[in-house]
Short mmCIF file of C-alpha atoms and ligand atoms in Angstrom, two decimals:
data_model
loop_
_atom_site.label_atom_id
_atom_site.label_comp_id
_atom_site.label_asym_id
_atom_site.label_seq_id
_atom_site.Cartn_x
_atom_site.Cartn_y
_atom_site.Cartn_z
CA MET E 1269 18.48 36.93 9.53
CA LEU E 1270 15.62 34.52 10.06
CA ASP E 1271 16.23 31.08 11.43
CA SER E 1272 14.15 28.19 10.14
CA ARG E 1273 11.76 28.35 13.10
CA GLN E 1274 10.89 31.95 12.36
CA VAL E 1275 10.37 31.12 8.72
CA THR E 1276 7.97 28.36 9.70
CA LEU E 1277 6.01 30.61 12.03
CA SER E 1278 5.61 33.41 9.56
CA TYR E 1279 4.59 30.92 6.90
CA ASP E 1280 1.96 29.44 9.22
CA ARG E 1281 0.60 32.87 9.98
CA LYS E 1282 0.29 33.61 6.31
CA ILE E 1283 -1.60 30.38 5.76
CA GLN E 1284 -4.02 31.22 8.55
CA LYS E 1285 -4.80 34.63 7.15
CA THR E 1286 -5.60 33.25 3.73
CA PRO E 1287 -8.87 31.32 3.44
CA THR E 1288 -7.63 28.01 2.11
CA LEU E 1289 -10.50 26.32 0.34
CA GLN E 1290 -11.47 29.04 -2.06
CA HIS E 1291 -10.63 28.74 -5.67
CA GLY E 1292 -8.20 31.67 -6.00
CA SER E 1293 -10.24 33.36 -3.28
CA LEU E 1294 -9.16 36.98 -3.02
CA MET E 1295 -8.62 37.62 -6.68
CA GLN E 1296 -11.82 35.80 -7.47
CA GLN E 1297 -13.82 37.96 -5.07
CA GLN E 1298 -12.28 41.15 -6.42
CA GLN E 1299 -13.15 40.07 -9.93
CA LYS E 1300 -16.65 39.16 -8.83
CA PHE E 1301 -17.19 42.65 -7.46
CA ALA E 1302 -15.68 44.11 -10.61
CA GLY E 1303 -18.17 42.06 -12.62
CA THR E 1304 -15.60 39.99 -14.50
CA ALA E 1305 -15.26 36.22 -14.54
CA PRO E 1306 -12.07 34.86 -12.95
CA ALA E 1307 -9.45 33.58 -15.33
CA PRO E 1308 -9.12 29.79 -14.90
CA ASP E 1309 -6.05 28.87 -12.88
CA LEU E 1310 -4.15 26.41 -15.04
CA ALA E 1311 -1.58 25.53 -12.35
CA GLY E 1312 1.20 25.78 -14.89
CA GLY E 1313 -0.54 23.60 -17.51
CA SER E 1314 -2.17 24.66 -20.75
CA PRO E 1315 -5.91 25.30 -21.41
CA GLU E 1316 -5.89 21.82 -23.00
CA ASP E 1317 -5.15 20.25 -19.60
CA VAL E 1318 -8.42 21.07 -17.87
CA ILE E 1319 -10.88 18.30 -17.04
CA ASP E 1320 -13.56 17.94 -19.69
CA ARG E 1321 -15.45 14.96 -18.27
CA ILE E 1322 -15.13 11.91 -16.04
CA GLU E 1323 -16.86 8.67 -17.11
CA THR E 1324 -17.61 5.83 -14.71
CA THR E 1325 -18.58 2.25 -15.56
CA ILE E 1326 -19.27 -0.65 -13.21
CA VAL E 1327 -17.75 -3.99 -14.23
CA ASP E 1328 -18.25 -7.40 -12.57
CA VAL E 1329 -15.32 -9.81 -12.87
CA PRO E 1330 -15.53 -13.46 -11.69
CA LEU E 1331 -13.14 -14.69 -8.98
CA ARG E 1332 -11.12 -17.89 -9.35
CA ARG E 1333 -12.51 -19.15 -6.07
CA THR E 1334 -15.02 -17.93 -3.55
CA HIS E 1335 -13.38 -15.51 -1.13
CA PHE E 1336 -14.31 -15.85 2.53
CA HIS E 1337 -14.52 -12.81 4.72
CA SER E 1338 -15.83 -12.21 8.23
CA SER E 1339 -18.89 -10.51 6.70
CA GLY E 1340 -19.67 -13.17 4.15
CA THR E 1341 -18.39 -14.69 0.94
CA HIS E 1342 -18.25 -13.43 -2.60
CA GLY E 1343 -17.68 -15.15 -5.93
CA SER E 1344 -17.07 -12.08 -8.07
CA GLN E 1345 -15.36 -8.74 -7.68
CA SER E 1346 -16.86 -5.51 -8.96
CA TYR E 1347 -15.01 -2.35 -10.00
CA VAL E 1348 -15.78 1.16 -11.14
CA VAL E 1349 -13.61 1.94 -14.16
CA VAL E 1350 -12.92 5.68 -14.18
CA GLN E 1351 -11.89 7.45 -17.38
CA LEU E 1352 -10.92 11.08 -16.99
CA PHE E 1353 -10.75 13.12 -20.21
CA THR E 1354 -8.99 16.46 -20.60
CA LYS E 1355 -10.06 19.12 -23.09
CA GLY E 1356 -7.00 18.22 -25.14
CA GLY E 1357 -8.07 14.56 -25.36
CA ALA E 1358 -5.67 13.01 -22.85
CA VAL E 1359 -7.18 10.16 -20.83
CA GLY E 1360 -6.45 9.07 -17.28
CA LEU E 1361 -7.46 5.63 -16.04
CA GLY E 1362 -8.62 4.96 -12.50
CA GLU E 1363 -10.31 2.18 -10.60
CA GLY E 1364 -12.85 2.34 -7.78
CA VAL E 1365 -12.92 -0.74 -5.60
CA THR E 1366 -14.12 -2.05 -2.26
CA PRO E 1367 -13.82 -5.65 -1.02
CA GLY E 1368 -16.36 -7.61 -3.08
CA GLY E 1369 -17.52 -4.29 -4.54
CA ARG E 1370 -19.91 -4.27 -1.58
CA ALA E 1371 -20.57 -1.92 1.30
CA PHE E 1372 -19.79 -4.20 4.27
CA TRP E 1373 -16.13 -3.19 4.72
CA GLY E 1374 -16.21 0.58 4.81
CA GLY E 1375 -19.73 1.73 3.91
CA GLU E 1376 -19.01 2.44 0.24
CA SER E 1377 -19.84 0.08 -2.63
CA VAL E 1378 -19.25 0.21 -6.39
CA GLU E 1379 -22.77 1.57 -6.79
CA SER E 1380 -22.19 4.37 -4.28
CA ILE E 1381 -18.73 5.13 -5.71
CA LYS E 1382 -20.24 5.58 -9.17
CA ALA E 1383 -23.07 7.77 -7.86
CA THR E 1384 -20.71 9.93 -5.76
CA ILE E 1385 -18.40 10.53 -8.71
CA ASP E 1386 -21.17 11.13 -11.26
CA HIS E 1387 -23.27 13.48 -9.12
CA TYR E 1388 -20.73 15.25 -6.91
CA LEU E 1389 -17.04 14.77 -7.68
CA ALA E 1390 -17.06 15.03 -11.48
CA PRO E 1391 -19.16 18.25 -11.58
CA ALA E 1392 -16.92 19.82 -8.91
CA LEU E 1393 -13.75 19.15 -10.91
CA LYS E 1394 -14.97 19.98 -14.41
CA GLY E 1395 -12.94 22.82 -15.95
CA CYS E 1396 -10.06 22.57 -13.44
CA SER E 1397 -6.48 21.85 -14.44
CA VAL E 1398 -5.33 18.28 -13.86
CA PHE E 1399 -2.07 19.76 -12.57
CA ALA E 1400 -3.79 21.41 -9.58
CA HIS E 1401 -3.87 18.16 -7.64
CA GLU E 1402 -4.08 19.49 -4.09
CA ARG E 1403 -6.80 21.93 -5.07
CA LEU E 1404 -8.74 19.13 -6.77
CA LEU E 1405 -8.56 17.09 -3.57
CA LYS E 1406 -9.98 20.03 -1.61
CA LEU E 1407 -12.75 20.48 -4.17
CA MET E 1408 -13.64 16.81 -3.80
CA ASP E 1409 -13.72 17.24 0.00
CA ARG E 1410 -16.11 20.14 -0.35
CA ALA E 1411 -18.34 18.18 -2.73
CA ALA E 1412 -18.48 14.97 -0.66
CA ALA E 1413 -17.60 14.21 2.96
CA ARG E 1414 -15.52 11.05 3.58
CA SER E 1415 -16.17 8.91 0.45
CA ASN E 1416 -12.49 7.87 0.43
CA PHE E 1417 -12.99 5.01 -2.02
CA ALA E 1418 -14.72 7.26 -4.56
CA LYS E 1419 -12.09 10.00 -4.19
CA ALA E 1420 -9.33 7.42 -4.55
CA ALA E 1421 -10.73 6.26 -7.90
CA VAL E 1422 -10.60 9.84 -9.23
CA ASP E 1423 -7.21 10.48 -7.63
CA ILE E 1424 -5.74 7.47 -9.48
CA ALA E 1425 -7.11 8.73 -12.81
CA LEU E 1426 -5.63 12.18 -12.09
CA HIS E 1427 -2.23 10.69 -11.32
CA ASP E 1428 -2.44 8.59 -14.47
CA VAL E 1429 -3.29 11.45 -16.80
CA VAL E 1430 -0.69 13.83 -15.36
CA SER E 1431 2.11 11.27 -15.48
CA ARG E 1432 1.12 10.36 -19.05
CA LEU E 1433 1.13 14.02 -20.06
CA LEU E 1434 4.64 14.25 -18.58
CA ASP E 1435 5.53 10.84 -20.09
CA THR E 1436 6.86 9.47 -16.82
CA PRO E 1437 6.04 6.53 -14.55
CA LEU E 1438 3.90 7.59 -11.65
CA ALA E 1439 6.52 6.29 -9.16
CA ALA E 1440 8.73 9.21 -10.23
CA PHE E 1441 6.32 11.61 -8.50
CA TYR E 1442 7.09 9.96 -5.18
CA GLY E 1443 10.84 9.74 -5.51
CA GLY E 1444 11.10 6.82 -7.93
CA LYS E 1445 11.23 3.09 -7.35
CA VAL E 1446 13.49 1.90 -4.55
CA ARG E 1447 12.78 -1.73 -5.52
CA ASP E 1448 11.52 -3.63 -8.56
CA SER E 1449 9.43 -6.20 -6.72
CA ILE E 1450 7.79 -6.72 -3.34
CA PRO E 1451 7.12 -9.94 -1.36
CA VAL E 1452 3.43 -10.58 -1.67
CA LEU E 1453 1.04 -12.13 0.83
CA TRP E 1454 -1.30 -14.98 -0.10
CA PRO E 1455 -4.72 -15.03 1.62
CA LEU E 1456 -5.55 -18.37 3.20
CA ALA E 1457 -9.29 -17.94 2.84
CA THR E 1458 -10.82 -21.22 1.73
CA GLY E 1459 -13.15 -21.15 4.73
CA ASP E 1460 -11.66 -24.39 6.12
CA TYR E 1461 -8.43 -24.40 8.15
CA ASP E 1462 -7.34 -27.88 6.99
CA ARG E 1463 -7.71 -26.85 3.38
CA ASP E 1464 -5.84 -23.63 4.22
CA VAL E 1465 -2.88 -25.72 5.40
CA ASP E 1466 -2.89 -27.70 2.13
CA ASP E 1467 -3.11 -24.41 0.22
CA ALA E 1468 -0.17 -22.91 2.14
CA LEU E 1469 2.00 -26.01 1.69
CA GLU E 1470 1.25 -25.99 -2.03
CA GLN E 1471 2.19 -22.29 -2.28
CA LEU E 1472 5.42 -22.87 -0.34
CA SER E 1473 6.53 -25.98 -2.21
CA THR E 1474 5.99 -24.27 -5.58
CA ARG E 1475 7.80 -21.15 -4.31
CA ARG E 1476 4.82 -18.94 -5.10
CA HIS E 1477 4.28 -17.47 -1.64
CA ARG E 1478 5.75 -17.61 1.84
CA TYR E 1479 3.81 -14.73 3.42
CA PHE E 1480 0.24 -15.67 4.35
CA LYS E 1481 -2.82 -14.13 5.90
CA MET E 1482 -5.41 -16.28 7.62
CA LYS E 1483 -8.87 -15.04 8.47
CA ILE E 1484 -10.00 -15.90 12.00
CA GLY E 1485 -12.70 -14.98 14.49
CA GLN E 1486 -16.03 -16.15 13.15
CA GLY E 1487 -16.36 -19.31 15.24
CA ASP E 1488 -16.14 -20.03 18.96
CA PRO E 1489 -12.88 -18.33 20.11
CA GLU E 1490 -11.40 -21.38 21.84
CA ALA E 1491 -12.18 -23.71 18.93
CA ASP E 1492 -10.85 -21.14 16.42
CA VAL E 1493 -7.62 -20.64 18.37
CA LYS E 1494 -7.04 -24.39 18.62
CA ALA E 1495 -7.68 -24.95 14.90
CA VAL E 1496 -5.58 -21.99 13.78
CA SER E 1497 -2.72 -22.86 16.16
CA ARG E 1498 -2.72 -26.40 14.74
CA ALA E 1499 -2.68 -24.99 11.21
CA ILE E 1500 0.24 -22.62 11.92
CA ARG E 1501 2.25 -25.42 13.53
CA ALA E 1502 1.53 -27.79 10.63
CA ILE E 1503 2.81 -25.22 8.14
CA HIS E 1504 5.89 -24.32 10.21
CA ALA E 1505 6.74 -28.00 10.72
CA GLN E 1506 7.51 -28.23 7.00
CA PHE E 1507 8.40 -24.61 6.22
CA PRO E 1508 9.76 -22.75 9.26
CA GLU E 1509 10.34 -19.68 7.08
CA ALA E 1510 6.60 -19.20 6.44
CA CYS E 1511 5.27 -15.91 7.79
CA ILE E 1512 1.62 -16.24 8.86
CA THR E 1513 -0.41 -13.20 9.86
CA LEU E 1514 -3.93 -13.37 11.31
CA ASP E 1515 -6.72 -10.98 10.33
CA PHE E 1516 -9.72 -10.86 12.67
CA ASN E 1517 -11.67 -8.15 10.85
CA GLN E 1518 -12.85 -6.75 14.22
CA ALA E 1519 -14.36 -10.10 15.30
CA TRP E 1520 -13.44 -10.15 19.00
CA ASP E 1521 -14.01 -7.88 21.94
CA GLU E 1522 -10.99 -6.74 23.92
CA GLN E 1523 -11.35 -9.27 26.74
CA THR E 1524 -11.57 -12.18 24.30
CA ALA E 1525 -8.53 -10.82 22.49
CA ALA E 1526 -6.56 -10.39 25.73
CA ARG E 1527 -7.48 -13.95 26.73
CA TRP E 1528 -6.60 -15.71 23.45
CA LEU E 1529 -4.03 -13.70 21.48
CA PRO E 1530 -1.07 -14.88 23.63
CA ALA E 1531 -1.86 -18.48 22.61
CA LEU E 1532 -1.73 -17.50 18.93
CA GLN E 1533 1.55 -15.70 19.50
CA GLU E 1534 2.83 -18.87 21.18
CA ALA E 1535 1.72 -20.93 18.18
CA GLY E 1536 3.89 -18.81 15.87
CA ALA E 1537 1.61 -16.14 14.41
CA ALA E 1538 3.71 -13.30 12.98
CA LEU E 1539 1.22 -10.44 13.30
CA ILE E 1540 -2.30 -9.79 14.64
CA GLU E 1541 -4.57 -7.63 12.46
CA GLN E 1542 -7.57 -5.67 13.78
CA PRO E 1543 -8.70 -8.12 16.49
CA VAL E 1544 -11.16 -5.64 18.02
CA PRO E 1545 -13.78 -3.24 16.58
CA ALA E 1546 -12.61 -0.26 14.53
CA TRP E 1547 -13.67 2.23 17.22
CA ASN E 1548 -11.49 0.67 19.91
CA ALA E 1549 -8.11 2.31 19.30
CA ALA E 1550 -7.41 2.37 23.05
CA GLY E 1551 -8.01 -1.39 23.17
CA MET E 1552 -5.61 -1.85 20.25
CA ALA E 1553 -2.95 0.04 22.21
CA ARG E 1554 -3.50 -2.12 25.33
CA LEU E 1555 -3.29 -5.33 23.28
CA ALA E 1556 -0.16 -4.10 21.49
CA SER E 1557 1.55 -3.55 24.83
CA ARG E 1558 0.66 -7.08 26.01
CA LEU E 1559 2.07 -8.88 22.96
CA ASP E 1560 5.60 -9.24 21.61
CA ILE E 1561 4.43 -9.71 18.03
CA PRO E 1562 3.09 -6.64 16.17
CA VAL E 1563 -0.55 -5.65 16.23
CA MET E 1564 -1.82 -3.93 13.08
CA ALA E 1565 -4.91 -1.75 12.63
CA ASP E 1566 -6.94 -1.87 9.42
CA GLU E 1567 -10.66 -1.03 9.69
CA GLY E 1568 -9.88 1.53 12.43
CA LEU E 1569 -7.20 3.42 10.53
CA TRP E 1570 -8.14 5.13 7.29
CA ASP E 1571 -6.27 8.30 6.49
CA LEU E 1572 -3.24 10.31 7.49
CA HIS E 1573 -5.03 11.88 10.44
CA ASP E 1574 -5.99 8.46 11.84
CA ALA E 1575 -2.41 7.38 11.20
CA TYR E 1576 -1.02 10.23 13.32
CA ASP E 1577 -3.52 9.45 16.07
CA TYR E 1578 -2.83 5.71 16.05
CA PHE E 1579 0.95 6.16 16.05
CA THR E 1580 0.92 8.61 18.96
CA ARG E 1581 -1.33 6.24 20.96
CA GLY E 1582 0.77 3.18 20.16
CA ALA E 1583 -2.39 1.61 18.71
CA THR E 1584 -0.68 0.01 15.71
CA ASP E 1585 2.82 -1.42 15.31
CA VAL E 1586 2.61 -1.67 11.51
CA PHE E 1587 0.74 0.63 9.12
CA CYS E 1588 -1.14 -1.03 6.27
CA VAL E 1589 -1.09 1.71 3.64
CA LYS E 1590 -4.01 1.40 1.22
CA VAL E 1591 -4.72 3.65 -1.75
CA ALA E 1592 -8.49 3.00 -1.87
CA LYS E 1593 -9.20 3.34 1.85
CA GLY E 1594 -6.72 6.21 2.21
CA GLY E 1595 -8.53 8.45 -0.29
CA GLY E 1596 -6.03 8.04 -3.14
CA ILE E 1597 -2.35 7.76 -3.91
CA ARG E 1598 -1.40 11.23 -2.77
CA ARG E 1599 -3.02 10.94 0.64
CA ALA E 1600 -1.77 7.37 1.09
CA TYR E 1601 1.72 8.72 0.47
CA LYS E 1602 1.22 11.42 3.08
CA ALA E 1603 0.07 8.82 5.62
CA ALA E 1604 3.13 6.71 4.75
CA ALA E 1605 5.31 9.75 5.47
CA VAL E 1606 3.65 10.12 8.88
CA ALA E 1607 4.53 6.46 9.51
CA GLU E 1608 8.12 7.08 8.48
CA ALA E 1609 8.30 9.97 10.94
CA ALA E 1610 6.94 7.72 13.70
CA GLY E 1611 9.27 4.81 12.87
CA ILE E 1612 6.31 2.59 11.97
CA PRO E 1613 7.00 0.03 9.22
CA LEU E 1614 4.57 -0.33 6.31
CA CYS E 1615 2.63 -3.09 4.64
CA GLY E 1616 1.23 -2.39 1.16
CA GLY E 1617 -2.48 -3.13 1.46
CA MET E 1618 -5.23 -3.78 -1.05
CA ALA E 1619 -8.98 -3.94 -1.60
CA LEU E 1620 -8.93 -6.73 -4.22
CA GLU E 1621 -7.98 -4.37 -7.06
CA SER E 1622 -7.65 -5.64 -10.64
CA SER E 1623 -4.34 -5.10 -12.46
CA ILE E 1624 -5.37 -1.46 -12.99
CA GLY E 1625 -5.76 -0.54 -9.34
CA THR E 1626 -2.91 -2.86 -8.36
CA ALA E 1627 -0.55 -1.14 -10.82
CA ALA E 1628 -1.46 2.23 -9.30
CA SER E 1629 -0.82 0.95 -5.76
CA LEU E 1630 2.47 -0.64 -6.77
CA GLN E 1631 3.74 2.61 -8.28
CA LEU E 1632 3.44 4.06 -4.79
CA PHE E 1633 4.56 1.00 -2.79
CA GLY E 1634 7.67 0.65 -4.94
CA ALA E 1635 8.75 4.13 -3.87
CA LEU E 1636 8.27 3.69 -0.10
CA PRO E 1637 11.57 2.90 1.66
CA ASN E 1638 10.00 1.70 4.92
CA LEU E 1639 7.72 -0.92 3.31
CA THR E 1640 9.22 -3.88 5.16
CA TRP E 1641 6.09 -5.98 5.72
CA GLY E 1642 5.56 -6.78 2.05
CA SER E 1643 2.36 -6.27 0.16
CA GLU E 1644 -1.12 -7.76 -0.04
CA THR E 1645 -1.55 -6.87 -3.73
CA ILE E 1646 -2.88 -10.24 -4.85
CA GLY E 1647 -6.10 -9.11 -6.57
CA PRO E 1648 -4.89 -9.99 -10.09
CA ARG E 1649 -4.22 -13.58 -8.93
CA LEU E 1650 -7.67 -13.93 -7.37
CA ILE E 1651 -9.78 -12.72 -10.29
CA ALA E 1652 -10.43 -15.21 -13.09
CA ASP E 1653 -9.95 -12.55 -15.78
CA ASP E 1654 -8.45 -9.09 -15.80
CA LEU E 1655 -9.28 -5.59 -17.03
CA ALA E 1656 -5.76 -4.63 -18.09
CA THR E 1657 -4.13 -5.54 -21.39
CA GLU E 1658 -1.07 -6.78 -19.48
CA PRO E 1659 -1.92 -8.22 -16.08
CA ILE E 1660 0.42 -7.64 -13.15
CA ARG E 1661 3.18 -10.23 -13.04
CA TYR E 1662 4.30 -12.34 -10.06
CA ARG E 1663 7.59 -14.20 -9.62
CA GLU E 1664 8.91 -16.33 -6.76
CA TYR E 1665 7.10 -14.94 -3.72
CA GLU E 1666 7.04 -11.44 -5.17
CA VAL E 1667 4.92 -9.09 -7.26
CA LEU E 1668 6.72 -7.09 -9.95
CA ILE E 1669 6.23 -3.34 -10.06
CA PRO E 1670 5.17 -2.28 -13.56
CA ASP E 1671 6.91 0.52 -15.40
CA GLY E 1672 5.05 3.54 -16.68
CA PRO E 1673 4.05 5.74 -18.29
CA GLY E 1674 1.28 6.61 -15.90
CA ILE E 1675 0.08 3.94 -13.50
CA GLY E 1676 1.60 1.30 -15.77
CA ALA E 1677 -1.60 -0.38 -16.93
CA GLU E 1678 -3.88 -0.01 -19.97
CA LEU E 1679 -7.58 -0.85 -20.11
CA ASP E 1680 -8.43 -3.92 -22.20
CA THR E 1681 -11.40 -2.57 -24.11
CA ASP E 1682 -12.76 -6.02 -25.07
CA LYS E 1683 -12.76 -7.23 -21.47
CA PHE E 1684 -14.21 -3.90 -20.42
CA LYS E 1685 -17.13 -4.32 -22.81
CA HIS E 1686 -17.57 -7.95 -21.85
CA TYR E 1687 -17.75 -7.40 -18.08
CA ARG E 1688 -19.51 -4.04 -17.95
CA ARG E 1689 -22.74 -4.12 -16.01
CA ALA E 1690 -25.79 -3.73 -18.26
MN1 LIG F 2227 -7.76 -6.43 7.06
#
């Protein structure tokens, strides 16, 4: 009788013998030599469930207020609306998004997302069953290296169409909701620390938010640390329960971080996000070991492979799981599982999604048991108008997870027409 270890080994061996990327490889090759076309693999679905076409449209939605970021400011947020049509007429809705819709954060922009999908991803997937999700991900990898934000937009549409065909909320794919709402973080990003304090006090006194993220690192380090420490203390003086995290967006080098982060810890910061450049995972690990409060990677940690690497190096104490950066819902879930294995708690991250992308993220975040650092999914509150017929709802510090079917959001066709880029 085989024990489980032997089963695993023989399974691994089998995997290694079989070329993995090919579309039904051996049978396909045999049929090729025999001069017959391979039968399409429907992955258990019907011939109606193959992808007919994928349409992409850029939309530009105004923001309520200018959003400050270490790489500049933006007054609107752009999206790529993805509509995936099956032969049978089912439609899946997805959203491509990067901060500001621009390329500064991760190299992709709405324009590049649209081009990557139109020219490479959509042609690669045409004619394949929407139920063959893992195979579709591999086909996208073969068609385009990296391009996580573009792949994520298609991955969301795939999840949406499959869960609609099965008439189930997407969260059911990942074990179902373990909560109905998640504490949500408010970005203190007015560009002025005194105004940030007023903003935070307003949010706290109206019971809208008690988790905050401040952006820091663009000015002189000593002056920034003094101003931010003063701001944290001013907020805590009135609301000791406020949780204030600091995002540096890679602004400091390791020596500056080692010099000044202890002062911010002393002032009451709850968490330090990406103080040093994305490439410096070793520096992140050294800083994490010097501080008592958690250090969290963002720009340096993209997918499940980075996650494994960061966790084994001790280079992040919290994992900010993001659907867009992570290459889609399925891969974000896998990375979250790696975090669970490593005992790393999760934060549900965002890239300023509208209610469409936010709904998709929340379907996943609602199903993750180890999501103890809340969520950043505040996009719908930052845009002045929305793309979904029913925007995501917020209530007393928390964001509510929508029900399905699918991702739990529908495209508002009037808004879509209004904001689409000419
Ligand atoms: Mn960040």
